[in-house]
Each structure stands twice: as C-alpha cells, then as structure tokens.
XYZ file of C-alpha atoms in Angstrom:
370
model
C -125.003 18.972 -48.647
C -124.890 21.115 -45.540
C -121.840 23.049 -44.542
C -120.502 23.589 -41.075
C -119.050 27.007 -40.522
C -117.016 28.625 -37.753
C -117.993 32.236 -37.105
C -114.837 33.865 -35.733
C -114.234 37.301 -34.297
C -112.844 39.809 -36.781
C -110.331 41.028 -34.238
C -108.489 37.711 -34.096
C -104.966 37.543 -35.451
C -104.689 36.375 -39.084
C -103.941 32.826 -37.949
C -107.635 32.276 -37.337
C -109.690 32.012 -40.517
C -113.343 30.999 -40.918
C -113.411 27.372 -41.916
C -116.221 25.486 -43.660
C -116.704 21.801 -42.993
C -118.886 19.226 -44.649
C -119.463 16.040 -42.726
C -120.297 13.149 -45.033
C -120.427 9.852 -43.180
C -119.696 7.402 -45.945
C -117.203 4.940 -47.347
C -114.411 3.125 -45.582
C -112.183 4.978 -43.184
C -108.858 6.135 -44.505
C -105.455 5.110 -43.331
C -102.244 7.027 -43.246
C -98.601 6.130 -43.131
C -97.247 5.412 -39.701
C -93.693 4.831 -40.775
C -91.265 4.755 -37.871
C -94.069 4.310 -35.359
C -94.998 1.435 -33.062
C -97.945 0.326 -30.963
C -98.108 0.427 -27.203
C -99.560 -2.343 -25.039
C -102.820 -0.357 -24.697
C -103.335 -0.295 -28.458
C -102.388 3.330 -29.148
C -99.826 4.038 -31.845
C -96.821 6.238 -31.059
C -93.926 7.823 -32.859
C -90.981 9.924 -31.649
C -92.273 13.074 -33.377
C -94.129 12.542 -36.667
C -95.407 9.396 -38.346
C -94.307 10.494 -41.798
C -91.509 13.005 -41.296
C -93.395 16.254 -40.687
C -96.610 17.512 -39.060
C -98.295 18.351 -42.375
C -98.307 14.702 -43.537
C -98.428 13.235 -40.007
C -101.218 10.711 -39.340
C -103.382 12.465 -36.748
C -104.213 9.136 -35.076
C -100.557 8.590 -34.147
C -99.378 10.129 -30.869
C -96.194 11.400 -29.289
C -95.737 9.309 -26.173
C -95.501 10.795 -22.690
C -96.611 14.404 -23.235
C -97.335 15.969 -19.853
C -100.251 18.169 -18.875
C -97.796 20.770 -17.580
C -96.153 21.008 -21.005
C -99.513 21.582 -22.667
C -100.491 24.204 -20.094
C -97.189 25.981 -20.598
C -97.636 26.109 -24.364
C -101.184 27.436 -24.112
C -100.000 30.214 -21.854
C -97.367 31.350 -24.370
C -100.057 32.228 -26.925
C -101.395 35.226 -25.049
C -105.065 34.216 -25.315
C -107.465 34.831 -22.431
C -109.000 31.351 -22.537
C -110.988 29.618 -19.807
C -108.488 27.393 -18.001
C -111.280 25.327 -16.531
C -112.614 24.620 -20.002
C -109.330 23.694 -21.657
C -106.157 22.661 -19.895
C -103.454 20.046 -20.151
C -105.280 17.451 -18.080
C -108.459 17.752 -20.138
C -106.541 17.681 -23.398
C -104.875 14.385 -22.490
C -108.236 12.980 -21.414
C -109.742 13.994 -24.777
C -106.815 12.332 -26.549
C -107.443 9.092 -24.664
C -111.178 9.103 -25.419
C -110.937 10.125 -29.077
C -107.558 8.634 -30.115
C -106.753 11.939 -31.834
C -103.192 13.223 -31.336
C -103.350 15.796 -28.528
C -101.169 18.118 -30.598
C -103.831 18.051 -33.307
C -106.562 18.705 -30.753
C -104.697 21.835 -29.650
C -104.160 22.937 -33.260
C -107.804 22.514 -34.235
C -109.148 24.271 -31.140
C -106.705 27.153 -31.612
C -107.343 27.702 -35.296
C -111.115 27.226 -35.120
C -112.145 29.267 -32.105
C -109.036 30.531 -30.308
C -109.702 27.970 -27.548
C -113.396 28.742 -27.248
C -113.101 32.521 -27.109
C -114.580 33.235 -30.561
C -117.810 32.826 -32.548
C -120.307 30.072 -31.796
C -117.824 28.527 -29.370
C -118.823 31.236 -26.892
C -122.449 30.040 -26.806
C -123.507 28.146 -23.665
C -123.034 24.420 -24.234
C -121.279 24.842 -27.561
C -117.850 23.431 -28.433
C -114.545 25.027 -29.395
C -114.130 22.748 -32.418
C -117.194 24.089 -34.265
C -118.581 20.585 -34.557
C -122.277 20.612 -35.535
C -122.412 24.306 -36.459
C -124.313 24.467 -39.755
C -124.612 27.599 -41.889
C -128.374 27.455 -41.541
C -128.234 26.596 -37.858
C -124.975 27.586 -36.120
C -126.624 27.102 -32.733
C -126.722 23.379 -33.469
C -123.166 23.327 -32.116
C -124.737 23.902 -28.699
C -125.789 20.240 -28.767
C -122.176 19.042 -28.605
C -119.927 19.934 -25.700
C -116.150 19.917 -26.105
C -115.602 16.280 -25.127
C -118.428 14.905 -27.255
C -117.338 17.078 -30.163
C -113.717 15.925 -30.247
C -114.750 12.251 -30.154
C -117.311 12.653 -32.929
C -115.025 14.896 -34.939
C -112.397 12.161 -34.851
C -114.696 9.290 -35.745
C -116.831 11.043 -38.346
C -114.698 13.747 -39.925
C -111.139 12.478 -39.478
C -111.654 8.719 -39.775
C -114.981 8.262 -41.545
C -114.208 10.858 -44.208
C -110.549 9.893 -44.714
C -109.045 13.147 -43.409
C -106.226 11.719 -41.295
C -103.562 14.289 -42.251
C -103.699 18.056 -42.521
C -102.247 17.849 -46.034
C -105.092 15.585 -47.142
C -107.545 18.104 -45.731
C -106.015 20.955 -47.748
C -105.784 18.843 -50.907
C -109.413 17.790 -50.676
C -110.554 21.370 -50.124
C -108.855 22.258 -53.407
C -110.506 19.309 -55.144
C -113.882 20.307 -53.769
C -113.443 23.873 -55.007
C -112.598 22.630 -58.501
C -115.442 20.114 -58.532
C -113.095 17.137 -58.822
C -113.617 15.566 -55.372
C -115.050 12.053 -55.587
C -116.533 11.485 -52.145
C -117.214 7.801 -52.817
C -113.469 7.128 -53.090
C -111.859 10.155 -51.408
C -114.304 10.521 -48.524
C -116.013 13.724 -47.501
C -114.184 17.021 -47.411
C -113.256 18.360 -43.954
C -113.309 22.076 -44.716
C -113.971 23.968 -47.935
C -111.609 26.851 -47.174
C -108.738 26.779 -49.706
C -106.378 29.259 -48.045
C -104.294 26.558 -46.334
C -106.105 25.884 -43.061
C -104.442 22.493 -42.810
C -100.986 23.974 -43.200
C -101.653 26.504 -40.445
C -102.811 23.717 -38.144
C -99.663 21.738 -38.921
C -97.582 24.819 -38.059
C -99.322 24.971 -34.679
C -98.498 21.300 -34.100
C -94.850 21.968 -34.923
C -94.682 24.888 -32.493
C -96.176 22.739 -29.739
C -93.799 19.863 -30.512
C -90.819 22.211 -30.372
C -92.056 23.644 -27.069
C -92.242 20.124 -25.639
C -88.641 19.465 -26.757
C -87.519 22.656 -25.033
C -89.388 21.895 -21.815
C -88.346 18.411 -20.763
C -89.090 16.406 -23.887
C -90.788 13.010 -23.642
C -89.649 9.469 -22.790
C -89.330 6.698 -25.330
C -92.552 4.799 -25.861
C -92.625 1.155 -24.737
C -92.436 -1.470 -27.445
C -95.440 -3.710 -28.032
C -94.972 -7.000 -26.197
C -98.531 -8.205 -25.807
C -98.506 -10.861 -28.544
C -101.835 -9.962 -30.089
C -101.271 -12.042 -33.212
C -102.113 -15.725 -33.712
C -101.314 -17.673 -36.861
C -102.101 -21.252 -35.851
C -104.132 -23.211 -33.356
C -107.779 -22.865 -32.530
C -110.957 -24.313 -33.972
C -111.824 -24.562 -37.648
C -115.134 -25.391 -39.297
C -116.355 -25.532 -42.853
C -117.629 -21.968 -42.586
C -114.376 -20.415 -41.336
C -112.203 -19.138 -44.214
C -109.207 -21.315 -44.980
C -106.085 -20.356 -43.047
C -108.018 -18.804 -40.148
C -109.451 -20.218 -36.926
C -111.461 -19.435 -33.786
C -110.144 -19.782 -30.243
C -113.348 -21.573 -29.214
C -116.388 -22.703 -31.169
C -119.419 -20.436 -31.527
C -122.548 -21.849 -29.845
C -125.513 -19.487 -30.041
C -127.894 -21.848 -28.196
C -127.034 -20.199 -24.876
C -127.103 -16.614 -26.134
C -129.508 -14.253 -24.352
C -131.435 -11.253 -25.657
C -131.130 -8.605 -22.943
C -131.297 -5.156 -24.566
C -130.100 -6.451 -27.949
C -132.793 -8.043 -30.162
C -132.249 -11.683 -31.044
C -130.252 -12.269 -34.193
C -128.979 -8.719 -34.607
C -125.267 -7.913 -34.904
C -125.233 -6.352 -31.422
C -126.876 -9.436 -29.892
C -124.190 -11.642 -31.389
C -121.137 -9.586 -30.414
C -122.365 -9.045 -26.861
C -122.855 -12.797 -26.428
C -119.772 -13.879 -28.358
C -117.723 -11.677 -26.066
C -119.112 -13.467 -23.014
C -118.394 -16.792 -24.704
C -114.653 -16.028 -24.890
C -114.461 -14.200 -21.552
C -114.788 -10.602 -22.726
C -117.442 -8.247 -21.353
C -119.323 -5.572 -23.273
C -122.133 -3.437 -21.886
C -125.809 -4.319 -22.236
C -126.741 -0.852 -23.521
C -124.078 0.266 -25.990
C -126.534 1.181 -28.735
C -126.432 0.367 -32.421
C -123.296 -1.149 -33.926
C -121.895 2.151 -35.135
C -122.383 3.682 -31.672
C -120.180 1.195 -29.845
C -117.038 3.129 -30.780
C -118.364 6.090 -28.769
C -119.567 4.134 -25.744
C -118.255 5.755 -22.530
C -115.811 3.749 -20.464
C -114.443 1.615 -23.292
C -111.018 1.948 -24.866
C -110.893 2.150 -28.651
C -107.964 1.634 -30.988
C -107.163 1.354 -34.679
C -104.799 -1.511 -33.959
C -106.484 -4.824 -34.896
C -107.021 -6.680 -31.616
C -108.184 -10.243 -31.120
C -111.478 -10.590 -29.237
C -112.346 -6.917 -29.632
C -115.533 -5.572 -31.208
C -115.134 -3.995 -34.636
C -117.486 -0.990 -34.785
C -118.305 0.023 -38.358
C -119.479 3.561 -39.093
C -122.615 3.872 -41.252
C -121.900 2.602 -44.813
C -118.371 1.547 -43.887
C -117.480 -1.788 -45.518
C -121.135 -2.340 -46.372
C -122.540 -1.376 -42.962
C -126.094 -0.128 -42.593
C -126.282 3.532 -43.760
C -128.110 4.583 -40.595
C -127.070 2.261 -37.775
C -123.603 1.112 -38.738
C -122.611 -2.425 -37.757
C -120.695 -4.384 -35.134
C -118.621 -7.558 -35.575
C -116.293 -9.651 -33.437
C -112.570 -10.042 -34.145
C -111.797 -13.758 -33.973
C -108.174 -13.694 -35.114
C -105.356 -11.298 -35.938
C -102.552 -12.926 -37.944
C -98.896 -11.900 -37.939
C -99.319 -10.459 -41.436
C -101.894 -8.027 -40.005
C -104.937 -9.629 -41.649
C -107.992 -10.328 -39.513
C -110.940 -12.716 -39.309
C -114.262 -11.380 -38.047
C -117.515 -13.114 -37.165
C -120.846 -11.318 -37.412
C -124.600 -11.797 -37.402
C -127.390 -10.503 -39.639
C -125.235 -9.865 -42.704
C -126.736 -12.891 -44.458
C -129.925 -13.028 -42.424
C -131.245 -12.519 -38.919
C -129.350 -14.820 -36.544
C -127.136 -16.194 -39.333
C -123.464 -16.167 -38.304
C -120.984 -15.491 -41.093
C -117.316 -14.585 -41.472
C -115.202 -12.076 -43.352
C -111.479 -11.398 -43.617
C -109.679 -8.098 -44.197
C -106.078 -7.536 -45.223
C -103.665 -5.610 -43.007
C -104.041 -2.215 -44.678
C -107.829 -2.366 -44.544
C -107.826 -3.662 -40.968
C -105.862 -0.618 -39.784
C -108.666 1.647 -40.939
C -111.318 0.297 -38.565
C -112.205 1.196 -34.978
C -111.885 -1.596 -32.416
C -113.650 -1.485 -29.046
C -111.759 -3.289 -26.280
C -113.963 -5.311 -23.944
C -113.445 -5.600 -20.211
C-alpha cells in the first residue's frame, strides 16, 4: 500500500504533526450516529452542535446549520497564521462544504492541522492542496494534481466515506489498529492516517474551538425541519420483478431509451434514461457510475431520496472495482429502506432491482437530478 504524507514545517506550533494517510477505496461506506439531528429540505443533515454529543465522536457528514462566512473569517484570524485570504476564507469554506457535504468545521480542522491553511510543506507548491490529498511518500508532488476544491470533495468521498472514517475518534482508533496489525480493511475500511499520537483528537479540539467561537459571535439559527415528504409506502406500479412490498411510480420502458454518450445497456445509460422517464434530468457526460457523485453542478446527499441516482464507489456493495456503479432510486419507504433499479448487474441491458435497509441506505451517496 502507498502512504500519503504531509511534510510540515518544523517551526510550526506543536498542534501540527506530520500525518500519514492510506487511501484504500474499498468496501461499503460507513455510517455514524446522527442522534438528535434532522434533515433539511435540500437533503443535508443538521444538528444543533454535535451529532453524538461531542466533536470527537461527531459524524463529519452532519452540519451545524446557518454558520456565516464572517464567523469563519473571524475564527481564522484569531489563530495568528499568515494564510492567503484569497485561497481560504469563509465564503470558500461554505462553498466547499456544499460541494463535498463535509462539515465546514471539519474542513477547517483538517486544513489547520495538516498544513496550517496551506502555509506549510507540499501545500505551498503551485497547484497543490492544503489537505495533503494525493501526496504520496514516493511522490509528494502528486498533490499538485489536486487543487483545494477537488481535494476536499475527493477526500470526503474516498477517505471519509469510502473508507469508513466518518468521525475523528474512528480515525484515531483505526490508526492504533493499523499500528498493531489488527486492522481488517475489508470490514473496517481503510485507515485515514497512520500517526498514533492523537491527530483525530487534535482535529476535534479545533472543531470545538470553532464551535465555541460561533456561539460567542452571534450563534446560528435553528435548522428547518424536513417537510418535503420524500417517503412513499404505497401506490405506484408493481410487476413480477419488483420486490414484494415495493413499487415504481411509473413503469420502466427501455424501448425509447437513447444512447448518447452512455453505451447501450450500461448502468449509466439506464439511469440517464430512467431519469428522463420520470421527469428528472442528469447530464449526458457525467462519466462512469462512481464519478457521478463528483459531477460539477449536482447536489449530493447521504439522505435516501426518491428519483435520485445512487452513485456507488468502486467495490461498494458489489460495484465494479475500477468504475464504480450507478443505480436509480425508485422508492424510499417510511422505515428508511429503499428500492433501486439498475442495469448491467445481471447482464448488459438487463434491468434488475435491489433493496437496502435504512442503515445501509444512509451510507450511500445520492446525486439529485435537475
């Protein structure tokens, strides 16, 4: 396995330690408790402060609603670091949160502890990123291929979600397991960093400081409750192929499906056309199934959403180890379980169905059509 390493300046304060990361894209994505949280109409999940009581066990895909750019800028300025305000600022941080679905407080914590907001190590290279994403021991300059925005999106999807690292405590625990040789990547997911000095705890402490600063500088409003009615238990169309207890809103008829940029019979061909069939639009050039979650201009969420595209990472839930997979969400039931339709699982152009229970469904990435 290759390691990703952050080369930091020796003059930095002790908060900043070199961190080693291994990215292993495998297995199903991991979930985390979101107790006390709720979903907004746009699919993001919010909580008043922390999803599970404290920042160390907080699910990093759950957000604090209504954080302002001015509050983030104010906190950054209190740290006494001569960072580039055009490169990182409150407005950009909130934009990165929206595109990656990673809690903005976690984005700040990772950028601070990895590169002191881009002022240290490989993060100072032209085109490189402040999160150290893509910086291998044997080729640290590889980080130059990922700018800050690309890095935070891929870091979220590959390292946080794909490798089941959705809390800072999990990251520390898995580093310890890796050091002792007891980490089972097939069940635990890949390790985030191999440093065992408590990098996750330090990041959680940064999140807490930022959260406290927000409280002391205007706080945040209460998040709106979900009122969109995204669940459907009854009604619709059933056929002999649809699993018992589930249904489609309208029948699937592939006779009118077109090829465009997606080869006939492939999973991408089906989801693009199925979307059109129910009145949802996806782009003609969104790439392989696993790439749809990173397609620019499309909202993603981990909240199961009817008539969205479910983008599987490589190997996730049996997806292709190189290209990933894409499926279409036909139904979300009130118990949180989902029905998906998909092509080319049982053969090219063959449409089949699968169901997932609520806990599993929360682990996937859903792409919202237009």
